mmCIF file of C-alpha atoms and ligand atoms in Angstrom:
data_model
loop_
_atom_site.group_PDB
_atom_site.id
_atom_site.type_symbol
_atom_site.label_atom_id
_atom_site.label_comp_id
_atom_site.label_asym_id
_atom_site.label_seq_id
_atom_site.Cartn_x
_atom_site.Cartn_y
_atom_site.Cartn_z
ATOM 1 C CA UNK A 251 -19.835 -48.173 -7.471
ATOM 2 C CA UNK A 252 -21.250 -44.997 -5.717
ATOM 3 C CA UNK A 253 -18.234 -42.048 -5.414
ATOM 4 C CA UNK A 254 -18.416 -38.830 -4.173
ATOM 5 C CA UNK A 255 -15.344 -36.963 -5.309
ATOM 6 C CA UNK A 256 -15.102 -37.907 -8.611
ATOM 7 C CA UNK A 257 -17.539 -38.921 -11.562
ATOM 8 C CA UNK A 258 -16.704 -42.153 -13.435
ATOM 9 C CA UNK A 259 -18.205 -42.996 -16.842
ATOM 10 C CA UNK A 260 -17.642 -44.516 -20.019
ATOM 11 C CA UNK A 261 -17.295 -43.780 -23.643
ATOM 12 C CA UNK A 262 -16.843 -46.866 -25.985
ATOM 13 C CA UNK A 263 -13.242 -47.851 -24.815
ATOM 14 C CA UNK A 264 -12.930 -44.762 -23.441
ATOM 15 C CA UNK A 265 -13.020 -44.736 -20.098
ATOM 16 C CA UNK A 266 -13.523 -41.218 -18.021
ATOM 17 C CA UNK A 267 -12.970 -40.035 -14.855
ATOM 18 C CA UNK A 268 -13.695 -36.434 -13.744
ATOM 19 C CA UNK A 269 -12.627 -34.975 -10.694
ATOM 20 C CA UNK A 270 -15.583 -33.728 -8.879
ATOM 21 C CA UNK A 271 -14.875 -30.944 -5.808
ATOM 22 C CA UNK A 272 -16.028 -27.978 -7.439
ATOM 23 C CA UNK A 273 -16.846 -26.065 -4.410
ATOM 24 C CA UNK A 274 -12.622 -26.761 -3.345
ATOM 25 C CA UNK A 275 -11.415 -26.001 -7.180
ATOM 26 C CA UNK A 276 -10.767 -29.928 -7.259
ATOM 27 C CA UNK A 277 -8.553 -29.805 -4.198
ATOM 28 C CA UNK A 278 -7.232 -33.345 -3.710
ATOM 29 C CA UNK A 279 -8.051 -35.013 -0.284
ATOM 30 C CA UNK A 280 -7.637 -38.569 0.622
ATOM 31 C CA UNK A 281 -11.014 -39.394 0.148
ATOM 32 C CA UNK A 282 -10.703 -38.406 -3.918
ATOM 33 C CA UNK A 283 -7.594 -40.134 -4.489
ATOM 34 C CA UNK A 284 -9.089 -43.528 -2.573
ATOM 35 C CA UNK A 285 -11.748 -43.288 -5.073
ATOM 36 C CA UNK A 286 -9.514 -42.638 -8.083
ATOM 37 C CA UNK A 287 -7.529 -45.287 -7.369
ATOM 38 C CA UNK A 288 -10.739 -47.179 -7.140
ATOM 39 C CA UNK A 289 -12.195 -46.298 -10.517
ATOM 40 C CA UNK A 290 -8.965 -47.135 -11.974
ATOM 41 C CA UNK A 291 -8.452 -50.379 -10.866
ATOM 42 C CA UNK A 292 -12.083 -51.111 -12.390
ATOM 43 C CA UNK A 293 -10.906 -49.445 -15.781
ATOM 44 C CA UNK A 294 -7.592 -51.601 -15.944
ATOM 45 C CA UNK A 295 -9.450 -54.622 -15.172
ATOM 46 C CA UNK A 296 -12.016 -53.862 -17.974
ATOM 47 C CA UNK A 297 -11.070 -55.195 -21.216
ATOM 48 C CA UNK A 298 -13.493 -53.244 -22.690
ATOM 49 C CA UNK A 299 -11.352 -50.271 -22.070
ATOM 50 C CA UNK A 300 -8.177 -49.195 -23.981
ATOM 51 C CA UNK A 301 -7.774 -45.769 -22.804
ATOM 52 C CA UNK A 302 -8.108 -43.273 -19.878
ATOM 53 C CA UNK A 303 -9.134 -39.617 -19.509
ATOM 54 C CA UNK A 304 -8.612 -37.632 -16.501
ATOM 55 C CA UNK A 305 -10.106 -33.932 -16.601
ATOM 56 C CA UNK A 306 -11.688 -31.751 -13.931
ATOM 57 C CA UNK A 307 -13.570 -28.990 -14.477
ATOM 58 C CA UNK A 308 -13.371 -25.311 -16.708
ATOM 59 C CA UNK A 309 -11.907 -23.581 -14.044
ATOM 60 C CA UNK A 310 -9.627 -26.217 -12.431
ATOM 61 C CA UNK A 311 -7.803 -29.120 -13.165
ATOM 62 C CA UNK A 312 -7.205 -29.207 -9.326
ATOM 63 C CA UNK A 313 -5.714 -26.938 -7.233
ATOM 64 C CA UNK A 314 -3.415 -28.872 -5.767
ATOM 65 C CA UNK A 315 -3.776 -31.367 -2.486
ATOM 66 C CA UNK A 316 -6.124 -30.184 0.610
ATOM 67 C CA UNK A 317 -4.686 -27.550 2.637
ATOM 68 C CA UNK A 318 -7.371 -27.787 4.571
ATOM 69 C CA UNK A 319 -7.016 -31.645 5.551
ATOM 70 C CA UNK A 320 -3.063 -31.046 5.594
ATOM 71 C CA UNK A 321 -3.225 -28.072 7.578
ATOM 72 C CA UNK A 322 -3.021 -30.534 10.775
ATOM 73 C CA UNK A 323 -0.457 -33.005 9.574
ATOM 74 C CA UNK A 324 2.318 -34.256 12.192
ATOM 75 C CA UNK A 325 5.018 -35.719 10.902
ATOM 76 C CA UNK A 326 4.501 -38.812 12.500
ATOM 77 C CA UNK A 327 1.136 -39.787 11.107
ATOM 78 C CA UNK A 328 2.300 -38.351 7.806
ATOM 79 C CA UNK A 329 5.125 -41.350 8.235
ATOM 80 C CA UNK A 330 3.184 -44.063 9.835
ATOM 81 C CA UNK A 331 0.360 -43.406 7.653
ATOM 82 C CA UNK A 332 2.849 -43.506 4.195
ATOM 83 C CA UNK A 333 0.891 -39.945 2.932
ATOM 84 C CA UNK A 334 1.006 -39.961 -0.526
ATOM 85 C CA UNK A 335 2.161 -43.684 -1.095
ATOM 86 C CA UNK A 336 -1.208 -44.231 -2.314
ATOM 87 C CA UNK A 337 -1.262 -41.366 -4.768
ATOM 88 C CA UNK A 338 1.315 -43.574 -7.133
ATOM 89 C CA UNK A 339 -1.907 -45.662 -8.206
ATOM 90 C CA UNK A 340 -1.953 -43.304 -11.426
ATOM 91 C CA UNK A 341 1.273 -43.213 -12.129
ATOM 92 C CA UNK A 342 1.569 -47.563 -11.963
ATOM 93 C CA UNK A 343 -1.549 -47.558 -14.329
ATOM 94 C CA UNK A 344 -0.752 -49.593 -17.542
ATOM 95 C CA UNK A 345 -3.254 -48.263 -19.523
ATOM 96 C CA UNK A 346 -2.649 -45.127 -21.367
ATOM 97 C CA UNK A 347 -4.479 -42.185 -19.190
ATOM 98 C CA UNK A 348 -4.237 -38.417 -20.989
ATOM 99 C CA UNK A 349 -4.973 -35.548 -18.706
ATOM 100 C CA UNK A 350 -7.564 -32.960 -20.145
ATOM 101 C CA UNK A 351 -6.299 -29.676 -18.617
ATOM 102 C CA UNK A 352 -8.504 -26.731 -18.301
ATOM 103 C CA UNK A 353 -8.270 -23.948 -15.324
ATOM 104 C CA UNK A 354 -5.251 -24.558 -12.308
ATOM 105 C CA UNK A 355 -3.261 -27.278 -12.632
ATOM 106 C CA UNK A 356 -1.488 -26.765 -8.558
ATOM 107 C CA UNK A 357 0.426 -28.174 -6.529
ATOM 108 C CA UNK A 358 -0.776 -31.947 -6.544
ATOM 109 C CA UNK A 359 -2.929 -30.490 -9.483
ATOM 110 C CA UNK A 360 0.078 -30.363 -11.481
ATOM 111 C CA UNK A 361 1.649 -33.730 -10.408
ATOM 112 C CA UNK A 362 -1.383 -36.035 -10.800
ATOM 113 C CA UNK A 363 -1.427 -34.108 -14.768
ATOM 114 C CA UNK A 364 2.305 -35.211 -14.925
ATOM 115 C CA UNK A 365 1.757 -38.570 -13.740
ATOM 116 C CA UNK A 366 -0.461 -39.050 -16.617
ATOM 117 C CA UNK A 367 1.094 -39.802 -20.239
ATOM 118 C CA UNK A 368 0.099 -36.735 -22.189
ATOM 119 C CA UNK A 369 -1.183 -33.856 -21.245
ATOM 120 C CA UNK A 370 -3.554 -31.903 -23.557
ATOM 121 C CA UNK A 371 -3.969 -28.044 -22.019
ATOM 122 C CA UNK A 372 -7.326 -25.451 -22.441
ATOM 123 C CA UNK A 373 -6.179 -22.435 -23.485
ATOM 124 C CA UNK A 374 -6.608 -21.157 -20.234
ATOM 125 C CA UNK A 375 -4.860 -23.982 -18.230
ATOM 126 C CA UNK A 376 -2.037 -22.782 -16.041
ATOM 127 C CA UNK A 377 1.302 -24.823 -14.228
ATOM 128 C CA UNK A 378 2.492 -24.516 -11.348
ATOM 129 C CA UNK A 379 4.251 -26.059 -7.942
ATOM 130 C CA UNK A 380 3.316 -23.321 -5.727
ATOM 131 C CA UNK A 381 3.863 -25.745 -2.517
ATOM 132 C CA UNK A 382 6.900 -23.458 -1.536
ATOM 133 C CA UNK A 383 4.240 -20.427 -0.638
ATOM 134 C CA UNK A 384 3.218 -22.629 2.248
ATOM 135 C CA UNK A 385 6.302 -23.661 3.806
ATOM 136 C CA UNK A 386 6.354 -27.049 1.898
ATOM 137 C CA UNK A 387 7.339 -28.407 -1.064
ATOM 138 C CA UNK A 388 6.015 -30.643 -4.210
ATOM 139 C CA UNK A 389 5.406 -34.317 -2.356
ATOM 140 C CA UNK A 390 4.218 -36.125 -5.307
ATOM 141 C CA UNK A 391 6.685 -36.274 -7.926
ATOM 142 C CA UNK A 392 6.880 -32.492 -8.787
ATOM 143 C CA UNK A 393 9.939 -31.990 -8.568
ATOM 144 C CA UNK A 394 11.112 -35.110 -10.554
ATOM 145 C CA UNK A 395 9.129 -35.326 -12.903
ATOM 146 C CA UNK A 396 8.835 -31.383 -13.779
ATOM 147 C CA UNK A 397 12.620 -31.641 -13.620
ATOM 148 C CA UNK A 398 12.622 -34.326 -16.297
ATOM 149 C CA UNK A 399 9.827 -32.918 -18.722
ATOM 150 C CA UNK A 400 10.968 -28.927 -18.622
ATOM 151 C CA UNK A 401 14.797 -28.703 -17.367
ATOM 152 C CA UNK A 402 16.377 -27.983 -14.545
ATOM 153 C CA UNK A 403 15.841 -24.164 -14.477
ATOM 154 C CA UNK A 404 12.650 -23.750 -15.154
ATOM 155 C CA UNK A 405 11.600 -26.384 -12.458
ATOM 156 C CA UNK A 406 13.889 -24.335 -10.109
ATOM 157 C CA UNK A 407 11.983 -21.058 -11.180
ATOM 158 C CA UNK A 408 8.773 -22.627 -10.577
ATOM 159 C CA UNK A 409 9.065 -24.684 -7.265
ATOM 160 C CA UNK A 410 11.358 -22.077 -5.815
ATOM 161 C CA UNK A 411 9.018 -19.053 -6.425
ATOM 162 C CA UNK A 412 5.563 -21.094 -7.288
ATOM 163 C CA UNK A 413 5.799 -19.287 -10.651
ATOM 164 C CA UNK A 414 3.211 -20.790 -12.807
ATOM 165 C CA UNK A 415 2.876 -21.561 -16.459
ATOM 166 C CA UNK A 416 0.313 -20.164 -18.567
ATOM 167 C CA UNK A 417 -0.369 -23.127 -21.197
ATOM 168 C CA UNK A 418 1.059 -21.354 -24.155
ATOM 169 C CA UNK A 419 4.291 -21.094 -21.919
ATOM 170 C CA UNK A 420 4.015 -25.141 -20.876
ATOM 171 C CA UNK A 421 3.304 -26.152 -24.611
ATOM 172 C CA UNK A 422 6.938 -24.381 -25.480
ATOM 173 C CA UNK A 423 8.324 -25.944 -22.939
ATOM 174 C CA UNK A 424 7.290 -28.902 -23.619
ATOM 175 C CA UNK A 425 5.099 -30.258 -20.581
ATOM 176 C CA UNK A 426 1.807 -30.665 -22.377
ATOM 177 C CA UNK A 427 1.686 -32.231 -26.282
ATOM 178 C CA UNK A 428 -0.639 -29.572 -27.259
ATOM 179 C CA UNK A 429 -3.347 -26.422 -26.254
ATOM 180 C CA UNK A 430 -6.554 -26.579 -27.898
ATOM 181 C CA UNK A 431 -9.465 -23.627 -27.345
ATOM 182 C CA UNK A 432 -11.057 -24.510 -23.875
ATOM 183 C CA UNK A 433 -14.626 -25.428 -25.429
ATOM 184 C CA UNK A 434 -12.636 -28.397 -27.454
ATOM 185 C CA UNK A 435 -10.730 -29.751 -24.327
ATOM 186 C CA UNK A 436 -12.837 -32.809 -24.017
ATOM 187 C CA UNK A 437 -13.775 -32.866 -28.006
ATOM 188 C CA UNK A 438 -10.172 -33.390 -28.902
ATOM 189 C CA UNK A 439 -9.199 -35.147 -25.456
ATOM 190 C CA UNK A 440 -11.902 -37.997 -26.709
ATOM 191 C CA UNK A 441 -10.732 -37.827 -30.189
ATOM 192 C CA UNK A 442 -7.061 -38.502 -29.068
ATOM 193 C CA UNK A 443 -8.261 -41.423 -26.438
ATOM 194 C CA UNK A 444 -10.467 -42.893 -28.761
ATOM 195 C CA UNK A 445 -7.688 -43.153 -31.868
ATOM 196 C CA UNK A 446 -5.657 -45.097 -28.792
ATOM 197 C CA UNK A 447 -8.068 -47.067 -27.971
ATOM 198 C CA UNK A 448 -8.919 -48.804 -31.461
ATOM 199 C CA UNK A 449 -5.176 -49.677 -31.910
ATOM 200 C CA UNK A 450 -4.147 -53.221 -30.156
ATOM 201 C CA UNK A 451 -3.851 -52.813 -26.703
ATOM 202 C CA UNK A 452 -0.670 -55.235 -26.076
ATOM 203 C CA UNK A 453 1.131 -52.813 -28.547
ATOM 204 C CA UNK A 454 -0.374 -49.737 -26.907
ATOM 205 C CA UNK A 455 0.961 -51.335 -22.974
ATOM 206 C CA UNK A 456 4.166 -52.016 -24.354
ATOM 207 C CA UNK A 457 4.808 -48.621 -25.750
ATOM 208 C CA UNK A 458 3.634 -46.966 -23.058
ATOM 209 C CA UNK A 459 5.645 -49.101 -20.785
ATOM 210 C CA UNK A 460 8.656 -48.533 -23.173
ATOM 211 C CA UNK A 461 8.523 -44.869 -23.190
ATOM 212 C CA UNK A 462 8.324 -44.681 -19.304
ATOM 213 C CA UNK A 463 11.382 -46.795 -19.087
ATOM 214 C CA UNK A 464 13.170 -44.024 -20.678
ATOM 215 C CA UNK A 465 12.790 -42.099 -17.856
ATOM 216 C CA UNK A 466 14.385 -45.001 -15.775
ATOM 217 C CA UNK A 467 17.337 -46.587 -17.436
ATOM 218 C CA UNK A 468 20.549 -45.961 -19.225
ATOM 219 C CA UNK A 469 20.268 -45.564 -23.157
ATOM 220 C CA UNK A 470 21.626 -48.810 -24.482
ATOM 221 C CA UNK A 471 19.389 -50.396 -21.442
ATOM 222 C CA UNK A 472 16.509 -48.658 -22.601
ATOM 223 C CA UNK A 473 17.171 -49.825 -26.265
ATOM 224 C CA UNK A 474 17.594 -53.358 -25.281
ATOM 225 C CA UNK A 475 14.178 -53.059 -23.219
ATOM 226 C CA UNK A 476 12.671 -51.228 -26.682
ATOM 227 C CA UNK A 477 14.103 -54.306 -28.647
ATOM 228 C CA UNK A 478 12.912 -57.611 -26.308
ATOM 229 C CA UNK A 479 9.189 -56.156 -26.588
ATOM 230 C CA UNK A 480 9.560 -55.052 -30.434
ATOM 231 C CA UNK A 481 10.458 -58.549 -31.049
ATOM 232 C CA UNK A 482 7.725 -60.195 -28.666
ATOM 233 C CA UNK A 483 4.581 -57.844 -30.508
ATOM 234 C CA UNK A 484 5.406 -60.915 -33.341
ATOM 235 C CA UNK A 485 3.641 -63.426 -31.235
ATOM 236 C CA UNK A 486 0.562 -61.600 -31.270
ATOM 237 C CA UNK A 487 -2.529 -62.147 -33.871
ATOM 238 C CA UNK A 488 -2.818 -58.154 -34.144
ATOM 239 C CA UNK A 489 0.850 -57.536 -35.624
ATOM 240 C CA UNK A 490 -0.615 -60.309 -38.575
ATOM 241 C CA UNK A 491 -3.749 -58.373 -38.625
ATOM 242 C CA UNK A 492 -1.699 -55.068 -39.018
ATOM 243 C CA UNK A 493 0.934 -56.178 -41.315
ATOM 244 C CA UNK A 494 -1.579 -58.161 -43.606
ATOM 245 C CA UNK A 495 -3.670 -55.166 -43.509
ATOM 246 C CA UNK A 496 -1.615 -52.846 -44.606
ATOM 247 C CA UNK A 497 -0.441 -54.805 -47.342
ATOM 248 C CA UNK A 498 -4.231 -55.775 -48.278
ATOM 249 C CA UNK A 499 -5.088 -52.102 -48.387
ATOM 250 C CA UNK A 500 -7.657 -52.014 -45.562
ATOM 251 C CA UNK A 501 -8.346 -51.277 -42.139
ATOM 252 C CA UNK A 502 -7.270 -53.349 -39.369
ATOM 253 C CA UNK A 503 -9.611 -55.116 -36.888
ATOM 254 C CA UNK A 504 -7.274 -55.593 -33.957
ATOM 255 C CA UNK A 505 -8.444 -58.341 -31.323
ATOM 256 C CA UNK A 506 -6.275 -57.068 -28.484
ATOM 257 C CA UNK A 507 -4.139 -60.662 -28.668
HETATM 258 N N1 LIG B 191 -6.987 -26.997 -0.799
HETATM 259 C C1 LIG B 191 -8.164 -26.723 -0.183
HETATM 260 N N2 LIG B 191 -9.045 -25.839 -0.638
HETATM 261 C C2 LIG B 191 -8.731 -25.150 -1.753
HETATM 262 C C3 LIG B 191 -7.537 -25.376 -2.448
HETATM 263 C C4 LIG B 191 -6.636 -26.345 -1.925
HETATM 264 N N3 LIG B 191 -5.493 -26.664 -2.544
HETATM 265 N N4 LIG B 191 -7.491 -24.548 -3.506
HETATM 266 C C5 LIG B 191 -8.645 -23.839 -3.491
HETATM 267 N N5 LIG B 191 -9.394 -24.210 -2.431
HETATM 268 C C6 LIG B 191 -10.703 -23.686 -2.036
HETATM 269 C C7 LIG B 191 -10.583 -22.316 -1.409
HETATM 270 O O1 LIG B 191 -10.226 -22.405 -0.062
HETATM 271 C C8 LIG B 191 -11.971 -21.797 -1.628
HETATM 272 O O2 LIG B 191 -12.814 -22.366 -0.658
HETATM 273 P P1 LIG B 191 -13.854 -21.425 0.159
HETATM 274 O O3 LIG B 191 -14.803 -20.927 -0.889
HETATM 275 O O4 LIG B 191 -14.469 -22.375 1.137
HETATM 276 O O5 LIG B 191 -13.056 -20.328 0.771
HETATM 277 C C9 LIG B 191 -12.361 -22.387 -2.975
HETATM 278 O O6 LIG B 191 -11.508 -23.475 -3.185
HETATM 279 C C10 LIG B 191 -12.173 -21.417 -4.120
HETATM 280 O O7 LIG B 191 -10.831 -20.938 -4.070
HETATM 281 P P2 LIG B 191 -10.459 -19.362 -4.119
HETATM 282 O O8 LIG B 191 -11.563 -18.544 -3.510
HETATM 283 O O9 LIG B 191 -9.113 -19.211 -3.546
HETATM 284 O O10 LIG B 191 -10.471 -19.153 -5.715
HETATM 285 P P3 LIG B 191 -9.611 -18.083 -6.541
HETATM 286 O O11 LIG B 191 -10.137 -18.167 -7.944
HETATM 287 O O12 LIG B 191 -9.586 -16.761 -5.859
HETATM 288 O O13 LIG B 191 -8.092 -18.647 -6.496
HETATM 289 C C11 LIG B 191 -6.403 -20.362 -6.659
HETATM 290 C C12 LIG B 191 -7.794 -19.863 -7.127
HETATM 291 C C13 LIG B 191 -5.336 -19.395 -7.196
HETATM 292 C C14 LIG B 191 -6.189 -21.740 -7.263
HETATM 293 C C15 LIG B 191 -6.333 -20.390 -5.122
HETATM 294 O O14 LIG B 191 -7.469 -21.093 -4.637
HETATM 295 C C16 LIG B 191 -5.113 -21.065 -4.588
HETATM 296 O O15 LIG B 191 -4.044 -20.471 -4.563
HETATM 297 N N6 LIG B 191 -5.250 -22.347 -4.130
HETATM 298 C C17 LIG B 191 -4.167 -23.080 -3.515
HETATM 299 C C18 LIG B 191 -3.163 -23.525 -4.556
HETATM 300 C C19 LIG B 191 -2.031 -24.277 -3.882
HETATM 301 O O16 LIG B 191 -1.296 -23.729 -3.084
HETATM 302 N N7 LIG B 191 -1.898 -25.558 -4.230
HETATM 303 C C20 LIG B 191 -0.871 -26.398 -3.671
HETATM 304 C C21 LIG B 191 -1.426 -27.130 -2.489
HETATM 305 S S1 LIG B 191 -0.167 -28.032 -1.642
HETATM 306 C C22 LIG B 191 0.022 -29.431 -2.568
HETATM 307 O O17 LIG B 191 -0.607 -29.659 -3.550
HETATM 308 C C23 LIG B 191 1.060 -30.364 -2.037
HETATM 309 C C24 LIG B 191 1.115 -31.612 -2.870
HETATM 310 C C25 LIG B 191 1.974 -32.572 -2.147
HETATM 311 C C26 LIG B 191 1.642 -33.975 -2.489
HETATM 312 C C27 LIG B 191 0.225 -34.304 -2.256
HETATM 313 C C28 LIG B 191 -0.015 -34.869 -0.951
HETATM 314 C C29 LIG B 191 -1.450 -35.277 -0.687
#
């Protein structure tokens, strides 16, 4: 499939998608997120694909949604028209999808990262919900799910000021997993999806989906949730090929079943 915001490619069962507006530092209009949504529907459908990477370019991540295609939003299209609804594609995808950082991370930059479920920063990656310095606010999770990864303070800070986050700052707080020298962004984002993808991928779903429901549940819900999927990962051939594996000193060869 032909897009023209974003460039979609493939790595083993790696699967890559690179957000393509360099002229607009990456700046998110309706037309991109159509075709990310696009490109990952065709990577969750793949079973040749166990993992997703989502990076943009040296200088920017993305600098947050279009101000120039918002600029003449009413509030009634914005209604009628559910703006945003269809940004949640990424954030429903059951695949594991890591966010290479490098350059601005803004606005709807910052919340399609935090959608993702890790984050690995550039060195020169910077934060930041500066929606407030244009008489709006963050309209795509930002201020939930900043809220839930950094505190309540430092969210307050940021999306009341649009202070941003250089990445050293966001690695001690705890947004992204790690910061790695910009020219081994992609090196080490590859190295991490690739290590995911090899592992079986109804173990890999079910963590990922376990984790989230942290985010979503009380503890001893949460637990129970953790428990019920534990227990059903011993109907599938890979936890034999695992176990016996480990016990017959070799690698595994999972079969994704
Ligand atoms: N939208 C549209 N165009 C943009 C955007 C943007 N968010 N960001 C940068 N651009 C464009 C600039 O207009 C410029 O275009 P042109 O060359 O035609 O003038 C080009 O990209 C390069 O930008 P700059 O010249 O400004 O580059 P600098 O290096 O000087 O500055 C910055 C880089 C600091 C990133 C600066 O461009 C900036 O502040 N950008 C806006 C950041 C921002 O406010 N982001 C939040 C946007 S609002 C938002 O994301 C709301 C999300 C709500 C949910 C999503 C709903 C869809």
């Amino acid at each position: 499939m032909g897009f023209e915001n974003i460039l979609v490619t493939t790595s083993g069962r790696v699967g890559i998608v690179t957000l393509n507006r360099p002229k607009a530092l990456n700046a998110l209009n309706g037309a991109l997120i159509a075709e990310l949504g696009q490109a990952l529907d065709q990577f969750e459908a793949d079973a040749g694909i166990g993992c997703i990477v989502l990076t943009g370019s040296d200088r920017a991540f993305a600098a947050g949604a279009d101000i120039k295609e918002m600029q003449a939003h009413t509030f009634p299209a914005t209604y009628t028209d559910d703006f945003i609804t269809s940004w949640e594609r990424l954030s429903r995808c059951r695949k594991p999808v890591i966010a290479a950082v490098a350059g601005h991370a803004l606005g709807g930059g910052c919340e399609l990262a935090m959608m993702c479920d890790i984050i690995l920063a550039a060195d020169n990656a910077r934060f930041g919900q500066p929606e407030i310095r244009l008489g709006v606010m963050p309209g795509a999770g930002g201020s939930q799910r900043l809220a839930r990864a950094i505190g309540k303070a430092k969210t307050m800070e940021m999306c009341l000021t649009g202070r941003t986050l250089s990445a050293e700052e966001a690695d001690r707080f705890g947004l992204v997993s790690r910061v790695v020298p910009l020219a081994n962004l992609m090196d080490e984002s590859m190295k991490l999806a690739e290590t995911i993808a090899s592992l079986s991928l109804p173990a890999v779903m079910m963590t990922k989906e376990s984790v989230n429901r942290a985010f979503e549940t009380t503890l001893s819900e949460g637990i129970r949730f953790e428990r019920r999927l534990f227990q059903a990962l011993f109907a599938t051939a890979d936890q034999k090929e695992g176990m016996s594996a480990f016990i017959d000193k070799r690698e595994p060869s999972f079969e994704n079943k």
